[in-house]
Coordinates of C-alpha atoms and ligand atoms in Angstrom, one line a residue:
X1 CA 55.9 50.7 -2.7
X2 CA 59.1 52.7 -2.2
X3 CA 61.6 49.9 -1.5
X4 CA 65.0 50.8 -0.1
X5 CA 67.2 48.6 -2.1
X6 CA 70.5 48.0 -0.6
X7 CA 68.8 47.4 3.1
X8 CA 66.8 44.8 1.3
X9 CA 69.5 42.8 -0.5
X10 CA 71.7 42.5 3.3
X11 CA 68.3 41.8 5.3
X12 CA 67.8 38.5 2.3
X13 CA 71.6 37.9 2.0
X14 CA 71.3 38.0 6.1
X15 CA 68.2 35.6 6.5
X16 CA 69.8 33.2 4.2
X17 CA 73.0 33.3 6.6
X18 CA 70.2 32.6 9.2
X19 CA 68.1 29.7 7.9
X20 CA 71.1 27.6 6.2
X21 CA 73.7 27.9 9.2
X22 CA 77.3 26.4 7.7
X23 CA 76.8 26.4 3.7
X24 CA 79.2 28.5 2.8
X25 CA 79.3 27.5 -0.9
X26 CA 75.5 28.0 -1.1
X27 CA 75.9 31.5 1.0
X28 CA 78.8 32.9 -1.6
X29 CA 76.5 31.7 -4.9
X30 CA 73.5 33.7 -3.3
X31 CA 75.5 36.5 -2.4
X32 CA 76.8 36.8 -6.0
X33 CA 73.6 36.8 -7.4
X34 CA 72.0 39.1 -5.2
X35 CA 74.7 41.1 -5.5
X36 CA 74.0 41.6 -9.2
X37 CA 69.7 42.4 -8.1
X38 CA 69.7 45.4 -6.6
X39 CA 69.4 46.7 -10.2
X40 CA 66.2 44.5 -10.8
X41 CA 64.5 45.7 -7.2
X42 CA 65.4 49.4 -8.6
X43 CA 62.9 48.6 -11.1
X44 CA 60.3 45.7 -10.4
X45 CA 59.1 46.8 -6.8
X46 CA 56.7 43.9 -6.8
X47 CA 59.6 41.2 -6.5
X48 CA 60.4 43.0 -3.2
X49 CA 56.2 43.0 -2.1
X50 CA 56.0 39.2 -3.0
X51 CA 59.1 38.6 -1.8
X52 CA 60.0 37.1 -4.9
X53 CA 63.6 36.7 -4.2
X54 CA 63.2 35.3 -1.3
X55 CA 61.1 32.4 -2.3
X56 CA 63.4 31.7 -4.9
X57 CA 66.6 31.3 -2.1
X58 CA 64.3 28.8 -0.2
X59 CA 64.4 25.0 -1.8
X60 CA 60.8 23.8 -2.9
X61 CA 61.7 20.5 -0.9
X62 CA 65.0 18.9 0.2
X63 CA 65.2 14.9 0.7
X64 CA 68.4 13.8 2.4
X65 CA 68.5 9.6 2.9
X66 CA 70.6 6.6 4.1
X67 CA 72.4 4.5 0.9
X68 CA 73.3 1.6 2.5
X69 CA 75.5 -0.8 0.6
X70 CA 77.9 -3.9 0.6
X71 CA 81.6 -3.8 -1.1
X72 CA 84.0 -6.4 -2.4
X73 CA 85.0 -7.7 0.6
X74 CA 81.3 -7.6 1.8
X75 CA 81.8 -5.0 4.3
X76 CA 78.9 -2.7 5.1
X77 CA 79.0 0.8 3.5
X78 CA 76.7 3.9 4.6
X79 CA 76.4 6.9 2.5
X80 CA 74.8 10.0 2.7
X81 CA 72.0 11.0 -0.9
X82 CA 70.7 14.3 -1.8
X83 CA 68.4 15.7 -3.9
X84 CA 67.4 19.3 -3.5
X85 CA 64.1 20.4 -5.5
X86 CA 64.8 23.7 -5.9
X87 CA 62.8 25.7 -8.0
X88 CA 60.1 24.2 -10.7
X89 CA 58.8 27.6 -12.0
X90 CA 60.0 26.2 -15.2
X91 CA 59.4 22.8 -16.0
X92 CA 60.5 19.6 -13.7
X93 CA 63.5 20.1 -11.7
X94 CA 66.8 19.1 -13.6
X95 CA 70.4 18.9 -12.6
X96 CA 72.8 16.5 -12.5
X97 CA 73.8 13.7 -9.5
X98 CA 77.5 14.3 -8.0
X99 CA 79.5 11.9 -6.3
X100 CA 82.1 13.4 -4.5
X101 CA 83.2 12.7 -0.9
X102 CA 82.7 16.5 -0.6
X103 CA 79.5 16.2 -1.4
X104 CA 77.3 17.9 1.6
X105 CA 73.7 19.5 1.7
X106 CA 75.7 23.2 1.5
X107 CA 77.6 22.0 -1.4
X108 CA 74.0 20.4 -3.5
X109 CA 72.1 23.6 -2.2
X110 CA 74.3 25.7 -4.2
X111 CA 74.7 23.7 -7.5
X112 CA 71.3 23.7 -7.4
X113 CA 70.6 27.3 -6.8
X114 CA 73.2 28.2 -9.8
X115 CA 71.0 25.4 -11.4
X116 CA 68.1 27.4 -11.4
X117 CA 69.0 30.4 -13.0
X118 CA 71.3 28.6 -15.7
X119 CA 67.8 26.3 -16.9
X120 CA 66.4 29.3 -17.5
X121 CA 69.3 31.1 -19.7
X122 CA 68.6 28.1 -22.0
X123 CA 65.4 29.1 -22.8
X124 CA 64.0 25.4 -22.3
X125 CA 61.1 24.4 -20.0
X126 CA 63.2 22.7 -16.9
X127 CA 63.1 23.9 -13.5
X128 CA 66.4 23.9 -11.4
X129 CA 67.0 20.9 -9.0
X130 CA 71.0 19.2 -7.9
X131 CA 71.8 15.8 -6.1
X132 CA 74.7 13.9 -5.1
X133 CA 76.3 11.8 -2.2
X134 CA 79.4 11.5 -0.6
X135 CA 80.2 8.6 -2.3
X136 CA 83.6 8.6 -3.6
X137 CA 83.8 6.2 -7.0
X138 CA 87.3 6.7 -7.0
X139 CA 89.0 3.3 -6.8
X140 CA 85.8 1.5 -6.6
X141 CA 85.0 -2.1 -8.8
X142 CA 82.1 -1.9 -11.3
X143 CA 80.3 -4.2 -9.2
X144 CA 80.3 -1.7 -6.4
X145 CA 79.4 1.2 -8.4
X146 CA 76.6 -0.7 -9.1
X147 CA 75.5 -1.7 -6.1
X148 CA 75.8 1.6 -4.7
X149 CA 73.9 3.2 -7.8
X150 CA 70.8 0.8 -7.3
X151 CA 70.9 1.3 -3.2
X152 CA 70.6 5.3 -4.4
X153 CA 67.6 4.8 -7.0
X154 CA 65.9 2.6 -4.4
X155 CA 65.3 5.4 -2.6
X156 CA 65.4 8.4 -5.2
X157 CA 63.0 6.5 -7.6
X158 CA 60.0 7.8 -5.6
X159 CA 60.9 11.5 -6.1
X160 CA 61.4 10.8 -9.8
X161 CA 59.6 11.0 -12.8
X162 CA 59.6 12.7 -16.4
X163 CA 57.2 15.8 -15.6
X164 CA 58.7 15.5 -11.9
X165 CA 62.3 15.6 -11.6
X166 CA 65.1 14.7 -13.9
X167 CA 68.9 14.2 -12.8
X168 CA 71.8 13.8 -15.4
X169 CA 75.7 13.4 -14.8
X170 CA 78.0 15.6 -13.2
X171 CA 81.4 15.2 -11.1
X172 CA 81.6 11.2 -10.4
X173 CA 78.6 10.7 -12.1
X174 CA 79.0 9.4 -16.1
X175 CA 77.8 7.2 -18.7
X176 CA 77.9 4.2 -16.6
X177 CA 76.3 5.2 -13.6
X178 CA 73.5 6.6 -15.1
X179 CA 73.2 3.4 -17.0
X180 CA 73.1 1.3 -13.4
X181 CA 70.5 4.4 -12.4
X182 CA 68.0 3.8 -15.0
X183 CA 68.0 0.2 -15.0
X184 CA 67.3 0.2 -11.4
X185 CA 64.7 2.9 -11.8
X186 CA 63.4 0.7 -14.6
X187 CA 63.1 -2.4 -12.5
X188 CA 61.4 -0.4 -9.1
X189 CA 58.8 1.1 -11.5
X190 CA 58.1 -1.3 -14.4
X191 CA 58.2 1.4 -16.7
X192 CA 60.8 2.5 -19.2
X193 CA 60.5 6.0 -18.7
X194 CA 63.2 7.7 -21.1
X195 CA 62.8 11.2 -20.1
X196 CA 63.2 10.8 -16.3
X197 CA 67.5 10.7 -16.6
X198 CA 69.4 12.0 -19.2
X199 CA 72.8 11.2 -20.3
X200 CA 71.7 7.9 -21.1
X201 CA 74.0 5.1 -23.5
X202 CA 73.5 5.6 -27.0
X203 CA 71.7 2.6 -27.5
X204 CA 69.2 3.3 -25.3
X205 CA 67.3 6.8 -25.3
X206 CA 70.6 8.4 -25.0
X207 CA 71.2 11.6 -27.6
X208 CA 74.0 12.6 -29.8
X209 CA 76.2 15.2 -28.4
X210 CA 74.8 15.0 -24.8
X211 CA 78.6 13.6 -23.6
X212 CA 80.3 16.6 -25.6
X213 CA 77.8 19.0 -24.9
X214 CA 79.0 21.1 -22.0
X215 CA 82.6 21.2 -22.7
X216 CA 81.7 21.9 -26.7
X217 CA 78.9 24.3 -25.4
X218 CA 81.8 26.6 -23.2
X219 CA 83.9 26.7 -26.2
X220 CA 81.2 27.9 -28.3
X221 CA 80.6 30.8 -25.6
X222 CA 83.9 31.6 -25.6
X223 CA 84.0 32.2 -29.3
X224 CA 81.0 34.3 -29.3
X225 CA 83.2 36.6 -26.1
X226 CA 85.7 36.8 -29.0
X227 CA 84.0 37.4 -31.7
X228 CA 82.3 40.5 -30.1
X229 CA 85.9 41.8 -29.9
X230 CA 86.8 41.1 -33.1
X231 CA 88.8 38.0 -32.6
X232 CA 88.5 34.3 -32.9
X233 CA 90.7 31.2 -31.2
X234 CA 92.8 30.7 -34.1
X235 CA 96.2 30.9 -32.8
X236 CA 95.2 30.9 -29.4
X237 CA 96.8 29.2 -25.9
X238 CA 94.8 27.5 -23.5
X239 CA 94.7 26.5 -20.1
X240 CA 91.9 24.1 -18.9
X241 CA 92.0 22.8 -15.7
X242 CA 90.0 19.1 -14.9
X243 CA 90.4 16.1 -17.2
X244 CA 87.0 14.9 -16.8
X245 CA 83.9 15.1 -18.7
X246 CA 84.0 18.9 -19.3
X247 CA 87.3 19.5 -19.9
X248 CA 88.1 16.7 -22.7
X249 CA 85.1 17.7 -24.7
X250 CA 86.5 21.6 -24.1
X251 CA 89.7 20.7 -25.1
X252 CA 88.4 18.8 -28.2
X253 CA 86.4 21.8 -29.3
X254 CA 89.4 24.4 -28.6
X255 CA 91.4 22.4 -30.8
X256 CA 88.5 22.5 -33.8
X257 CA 88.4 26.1 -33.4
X258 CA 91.8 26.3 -34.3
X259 CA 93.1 26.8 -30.4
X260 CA 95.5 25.1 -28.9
X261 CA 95.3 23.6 -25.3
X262 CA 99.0 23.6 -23.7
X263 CA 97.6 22.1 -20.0
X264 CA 95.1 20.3 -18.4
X265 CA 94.9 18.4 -14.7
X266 CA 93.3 16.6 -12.0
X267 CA 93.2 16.4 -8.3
X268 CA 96.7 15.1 -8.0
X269 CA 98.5 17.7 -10.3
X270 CA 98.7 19.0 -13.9
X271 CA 100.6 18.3 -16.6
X272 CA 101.9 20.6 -19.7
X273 CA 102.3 19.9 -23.1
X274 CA 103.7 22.7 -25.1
X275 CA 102.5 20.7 -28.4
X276 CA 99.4 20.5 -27.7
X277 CA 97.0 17.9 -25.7
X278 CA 97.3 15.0 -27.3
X279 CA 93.2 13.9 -27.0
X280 CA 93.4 10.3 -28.4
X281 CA 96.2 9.4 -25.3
X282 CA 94.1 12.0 -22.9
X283 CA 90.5 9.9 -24.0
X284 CA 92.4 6.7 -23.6
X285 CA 93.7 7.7 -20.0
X286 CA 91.0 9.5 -18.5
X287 CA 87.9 7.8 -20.0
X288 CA 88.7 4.2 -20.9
X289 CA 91.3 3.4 -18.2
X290 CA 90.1 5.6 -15.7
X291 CA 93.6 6.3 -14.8
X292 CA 95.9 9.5 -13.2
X293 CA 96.9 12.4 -15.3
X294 CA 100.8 11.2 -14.6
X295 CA 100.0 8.9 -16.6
X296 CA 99.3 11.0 -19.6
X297 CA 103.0 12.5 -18.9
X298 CA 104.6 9.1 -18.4
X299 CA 103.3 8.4 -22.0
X300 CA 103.9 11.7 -23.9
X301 CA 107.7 13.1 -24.8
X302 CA 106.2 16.5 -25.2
X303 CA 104.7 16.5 -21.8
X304 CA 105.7 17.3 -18.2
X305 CA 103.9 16.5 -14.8
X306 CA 103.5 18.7 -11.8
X307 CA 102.7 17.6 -8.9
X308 CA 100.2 19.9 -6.8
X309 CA 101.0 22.9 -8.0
X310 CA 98.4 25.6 -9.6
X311 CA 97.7 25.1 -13.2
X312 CA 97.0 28.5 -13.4
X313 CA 100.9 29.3 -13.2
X314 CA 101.1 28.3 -16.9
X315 CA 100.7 31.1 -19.3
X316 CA 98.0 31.3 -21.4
X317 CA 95.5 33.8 -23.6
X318 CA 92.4 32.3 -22.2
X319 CA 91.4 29.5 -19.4
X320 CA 88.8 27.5 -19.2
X321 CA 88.7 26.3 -15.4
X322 CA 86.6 23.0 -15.5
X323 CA 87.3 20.8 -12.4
X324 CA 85.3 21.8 -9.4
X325 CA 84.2 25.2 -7.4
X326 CA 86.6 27.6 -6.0
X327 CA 89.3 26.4 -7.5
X328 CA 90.7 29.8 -8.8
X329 CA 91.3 31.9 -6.4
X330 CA 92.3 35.6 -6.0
X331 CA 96.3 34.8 -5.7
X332 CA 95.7 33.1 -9.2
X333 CA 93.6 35.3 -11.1
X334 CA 96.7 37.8 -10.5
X335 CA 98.9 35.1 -12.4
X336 CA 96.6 34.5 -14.8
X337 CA 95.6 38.5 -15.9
X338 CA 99.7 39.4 -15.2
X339 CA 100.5 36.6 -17.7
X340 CA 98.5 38.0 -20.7
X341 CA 95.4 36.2 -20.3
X342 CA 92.3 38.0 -21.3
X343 CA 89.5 35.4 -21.4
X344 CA 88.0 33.7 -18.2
X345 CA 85.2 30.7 -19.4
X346 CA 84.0 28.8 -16.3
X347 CA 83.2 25.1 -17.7
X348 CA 82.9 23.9 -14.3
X349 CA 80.2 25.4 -11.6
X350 CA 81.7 28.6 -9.6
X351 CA 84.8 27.6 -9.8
X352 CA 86.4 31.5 -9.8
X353 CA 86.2 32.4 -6.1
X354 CA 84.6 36.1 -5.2
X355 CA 88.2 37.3 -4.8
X356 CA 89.1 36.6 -8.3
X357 CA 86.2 37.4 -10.1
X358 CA 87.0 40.8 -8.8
X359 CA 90.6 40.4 -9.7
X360 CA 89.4 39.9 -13.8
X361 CA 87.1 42.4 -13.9
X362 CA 89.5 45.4 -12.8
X363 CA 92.5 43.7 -14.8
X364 CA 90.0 44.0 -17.8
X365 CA 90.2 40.3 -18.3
X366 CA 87.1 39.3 -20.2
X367 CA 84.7 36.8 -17.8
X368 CA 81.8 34.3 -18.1
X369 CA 80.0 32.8 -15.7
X370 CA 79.5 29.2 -15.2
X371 CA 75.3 29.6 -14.8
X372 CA 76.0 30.6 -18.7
X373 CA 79.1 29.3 -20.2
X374 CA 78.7 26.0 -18.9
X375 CA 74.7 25.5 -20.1
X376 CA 75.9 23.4 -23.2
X377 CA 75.2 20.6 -21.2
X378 CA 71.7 21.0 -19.6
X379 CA 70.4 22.4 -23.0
X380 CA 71.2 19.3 -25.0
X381 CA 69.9 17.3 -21.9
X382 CA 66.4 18.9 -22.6
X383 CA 67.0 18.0 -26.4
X384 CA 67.4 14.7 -25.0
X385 CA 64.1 15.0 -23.2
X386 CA 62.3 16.0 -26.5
X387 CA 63.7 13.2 -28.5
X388 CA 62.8 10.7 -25.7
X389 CA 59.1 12.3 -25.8
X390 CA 58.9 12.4 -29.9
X391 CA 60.8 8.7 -29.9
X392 CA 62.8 10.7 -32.5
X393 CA 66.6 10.6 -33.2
X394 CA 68.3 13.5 -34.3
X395 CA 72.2 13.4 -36.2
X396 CA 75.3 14.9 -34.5
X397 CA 75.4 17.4 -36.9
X398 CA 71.9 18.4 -36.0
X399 CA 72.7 18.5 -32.2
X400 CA 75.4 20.1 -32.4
X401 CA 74.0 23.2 -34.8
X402 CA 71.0 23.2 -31.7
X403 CA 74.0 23.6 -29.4
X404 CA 75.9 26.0 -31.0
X405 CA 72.9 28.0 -31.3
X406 CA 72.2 27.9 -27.6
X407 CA 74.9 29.2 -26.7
X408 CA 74.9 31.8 -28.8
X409 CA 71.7 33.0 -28.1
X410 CA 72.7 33.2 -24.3
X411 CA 75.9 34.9 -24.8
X412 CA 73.6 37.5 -26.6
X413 CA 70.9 37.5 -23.6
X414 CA 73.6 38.0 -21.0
X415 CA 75.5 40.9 -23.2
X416 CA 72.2 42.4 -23.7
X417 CA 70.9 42.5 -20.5
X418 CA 74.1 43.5 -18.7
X419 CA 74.2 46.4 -21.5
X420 CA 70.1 47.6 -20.7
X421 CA 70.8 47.0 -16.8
X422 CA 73.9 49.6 -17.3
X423 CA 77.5 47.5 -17.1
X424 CA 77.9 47.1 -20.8
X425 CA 80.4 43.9 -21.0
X426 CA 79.6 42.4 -16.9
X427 CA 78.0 39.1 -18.3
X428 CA 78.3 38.1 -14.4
X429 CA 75.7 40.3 -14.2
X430 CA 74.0 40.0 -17.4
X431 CA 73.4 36.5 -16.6
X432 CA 72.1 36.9 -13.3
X433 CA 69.6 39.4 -14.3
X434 CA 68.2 38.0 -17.7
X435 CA 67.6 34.0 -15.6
X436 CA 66.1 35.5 -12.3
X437 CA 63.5 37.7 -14.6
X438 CA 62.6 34.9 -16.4
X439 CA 62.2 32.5 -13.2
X440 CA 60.5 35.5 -11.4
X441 CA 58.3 36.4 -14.1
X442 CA 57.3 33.1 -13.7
X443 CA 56.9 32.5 -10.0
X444 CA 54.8 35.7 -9.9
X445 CA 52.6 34.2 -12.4
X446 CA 52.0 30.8 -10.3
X447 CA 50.6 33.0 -7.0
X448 CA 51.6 32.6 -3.6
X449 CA 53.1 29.1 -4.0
Ligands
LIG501 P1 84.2 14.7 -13.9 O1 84.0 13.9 -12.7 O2 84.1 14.1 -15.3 O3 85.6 15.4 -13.9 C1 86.0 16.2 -12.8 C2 87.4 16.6 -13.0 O4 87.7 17.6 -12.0 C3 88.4 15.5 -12.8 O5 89.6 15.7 -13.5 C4 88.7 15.6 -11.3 O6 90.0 15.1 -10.9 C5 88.7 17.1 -11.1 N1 88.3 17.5 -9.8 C6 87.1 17.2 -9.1 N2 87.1 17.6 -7.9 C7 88.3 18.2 -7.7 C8 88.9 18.8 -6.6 N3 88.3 18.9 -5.4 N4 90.2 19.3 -6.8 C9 90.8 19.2 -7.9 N5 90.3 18.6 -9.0 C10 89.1 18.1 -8.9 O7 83.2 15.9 -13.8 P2 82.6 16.9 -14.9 O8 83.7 17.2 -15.9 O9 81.3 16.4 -15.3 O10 82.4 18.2 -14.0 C11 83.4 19.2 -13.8 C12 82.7 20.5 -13.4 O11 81.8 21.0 -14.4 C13 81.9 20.5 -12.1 O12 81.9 21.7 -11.5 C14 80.5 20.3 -12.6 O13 79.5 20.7 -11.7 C15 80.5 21.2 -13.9 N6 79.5 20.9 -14.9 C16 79.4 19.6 -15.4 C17 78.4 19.4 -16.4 C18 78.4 18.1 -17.2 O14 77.6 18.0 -18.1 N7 79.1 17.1 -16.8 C19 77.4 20.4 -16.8 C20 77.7 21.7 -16.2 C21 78.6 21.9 -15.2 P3 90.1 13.8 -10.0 O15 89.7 12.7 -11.0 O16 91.4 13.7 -9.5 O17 89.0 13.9 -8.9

């Protein structure tokens, strides 16, 4: 079949404009990967006859449902849950749970599209699946997370299950909602069933490293960027934006390498500290008091606030944006490159918009991908999965050495693959390629399903 490959990418980039009217985050991480297939259609006609691509850009199911809820002052609450199903060519869907007041069907659609292709860059047997609701924890009591966490599982439970789907963490969505998650699940179903979240307590099915994994996992990507060009993070400046999960554990990992992280930030600002984040206070702020990052200024000597402001202002060798999408844009990639920085590691998903992506790669600025930098985190939550199924335990140590590996081993995929598919160095493209051939490889093998 002769397939004429650039009328085929618009009319599947065009359909999807069709079919998902108003998702424009979902449209722009489509568009991005597709962008990077026209190299696989050249060569694999039979994923244009089975219309293998477009299977994968349609969701295997979508459930949207009412949370209802009561707050403190017993006022009634009505949120909006998602969980989109995306693709379980794999293994059971997995992805994490985000609670964001942004959170919309366009914005859960495209986490878990990105979702799909990252699972399968780990090399572990999980399908690609993202959920979420506009709930906003943000100033909320414990009491009211809770209750809004069991009003969520009452209805998710039923989609659920270890060989089914299996959510995890992501923006708004830690240690202790999980923990209200699986003890509702626990209750609905009578059954403790380990493997159906992950990012569970320690004490309880959780696994060693799970909490560090993503932010660790982007640092250990970054080093493997470095070391194919000879050079390492000793000595190094960094910029990562986000105090949250992945950018604490980042920072704690930069600093092992022998890095330094000057900045770091939330939604209100970002602060600098020319000595060097100061983790303990940044821990103490972010994670046990759940406070602003002003407060880490008010605290610190060494450190200055800004209010608003782009982080990306402050000079640095390599950033590490880990807060939320499209949060680096075109304007700010020209900072970054025309400051001296030459490494771009997304921790967070898409958070580079198109504009700036473009902006790296003709400023030779060296650039990973979220779908692979960022994968630290999924991986370990399939070694989670397999300790939970083993009842086994395994050491930090031990995780960790899993982890590092990982990552390496992707870093090499996407080289390698962007290197046989002709754009030595384009792991955007790399990475692309290497997790749809794997997912499509896959699908094909399933039939028409
Ligand atoms: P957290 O909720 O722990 O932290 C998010 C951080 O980003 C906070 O500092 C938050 O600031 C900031 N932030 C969120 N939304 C915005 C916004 N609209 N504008 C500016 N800052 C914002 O989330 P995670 O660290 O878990 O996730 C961060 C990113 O990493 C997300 O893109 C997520 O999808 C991705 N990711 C996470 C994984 C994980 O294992 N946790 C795995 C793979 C990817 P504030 O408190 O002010 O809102």
């Amino acid at each position: 079949m002769h397939v004429d490959v650039p009328a085929k990418v618009q009319e599947i980039y065009d359909a999807v404009l069709r079919r998902n009217p108003g998702e424009d985050e979902f449209h722009q991480a489509v568009r991005e990967v597709l962008d990077s297939l026209a190299v696989v259609l050249g060569r694999h006609s039979e994923y244009a006859e089975m219309k293998t691509i477009e299977r994968i850009c349609e969701p295997e199911r979508q459930i949207i449902f009412r949370v209802p809820w009561q707050d403190d002052s017993g006022e009634v609450q009505i949120n909006r849950g998602f969980r989109v199903e995306f693709n379980s060519a794999l293994g059971p869907y997995k992805g994490g749970l985000r609670f964001h007041p942004s959170v919309n069907l366009g914005i859960v659609k495209f986490l878990g599209f990105e979702q799909i292709f990252k699972n399968a860059l780990t090399g572990m047997p999980i399908g690609g699946g993202k959920g979420g609701s506009d709930f906003d924890p943000k100033g909320r009591s414990d009491a009211e997370v809770m209750r809004f966490c069991q009003s969520f599982m009452t209805e998710l439970y039923r989609h659920l299950g270890e060989y089914t789907d299996v959510p995890a963490g992501d923006i708004g969505v830690g240690a202790r909602e999980i923990g209200y998650l699986f003890g509702q699940y626990k209750r609905i179903t009578n059954r403790y069933e380990s493997g159906v979240l992950t990012g569970k307590g320690l004490g309880w099915g959780g696994a060693l490293v799970r909490t560090e994994a993503t932010g660790y996992g982007a640092a250990f990507f970054a080093e493997a960027m470095m070391d194919v060009r000879g050079e390492s993070f000793d000595g190094k400046r960094v910029v990562v934006s986000g105090s949250g999960n992945v950018a604490v554990y980042g920072i704690e990992k930069v600093h092992q390498m022998g890095g330094t992280a000057v900045a770091c930030s939330d939604s209100s600002g970002y602060v600098v500290d020319e000595k060097g984040i100061d983790l303990d206070l940044l821990k103490q702020v972010k994670e046990v008091e759940r406070g602003r990052i002003a407060d880490y200024a008010e605290r610190r000597g060494s450190a200055s606030f800004v209010a608003g402001g782009s982080i990306w202002d402050v000079p640095c060798d390599v950033a590490i944006p880990s807060a939320t999408q499209n949060e680096l844009d075109g304007d700010a990639a020209g900072t970054l490159a025309g400051n001296g920085c030459r490494y771009v590691v997304e921790g967070a998903n898409m958070p580079a918009t198109p504009a700036a992506v473009k902006a790296f790669r003709e400023a030779g600025v060296a650039f990973a991908p979220g779908k692979a930098a960022n994968a630290g985190g999924v991986a370990t939550s399939a070694l989670e999965m397999q300790q939970n199924a083993s009842r086994d335990r395994w050491t930090f140590e031990h995780s960790e050495a899993r982890l590092a590996e990982i990552m390496r081993d992707i870093h090499s995929r996407c080289h390698e693959t962007a290197e046989e598919y002709g754009s030595p160095g384009d792991l955007v493209l790399g990475a692309n390629v290497a997790g749809f051939l794997q997912v499509a490889e896959a699908v094909h093998a399933h039939g028409l399903i």
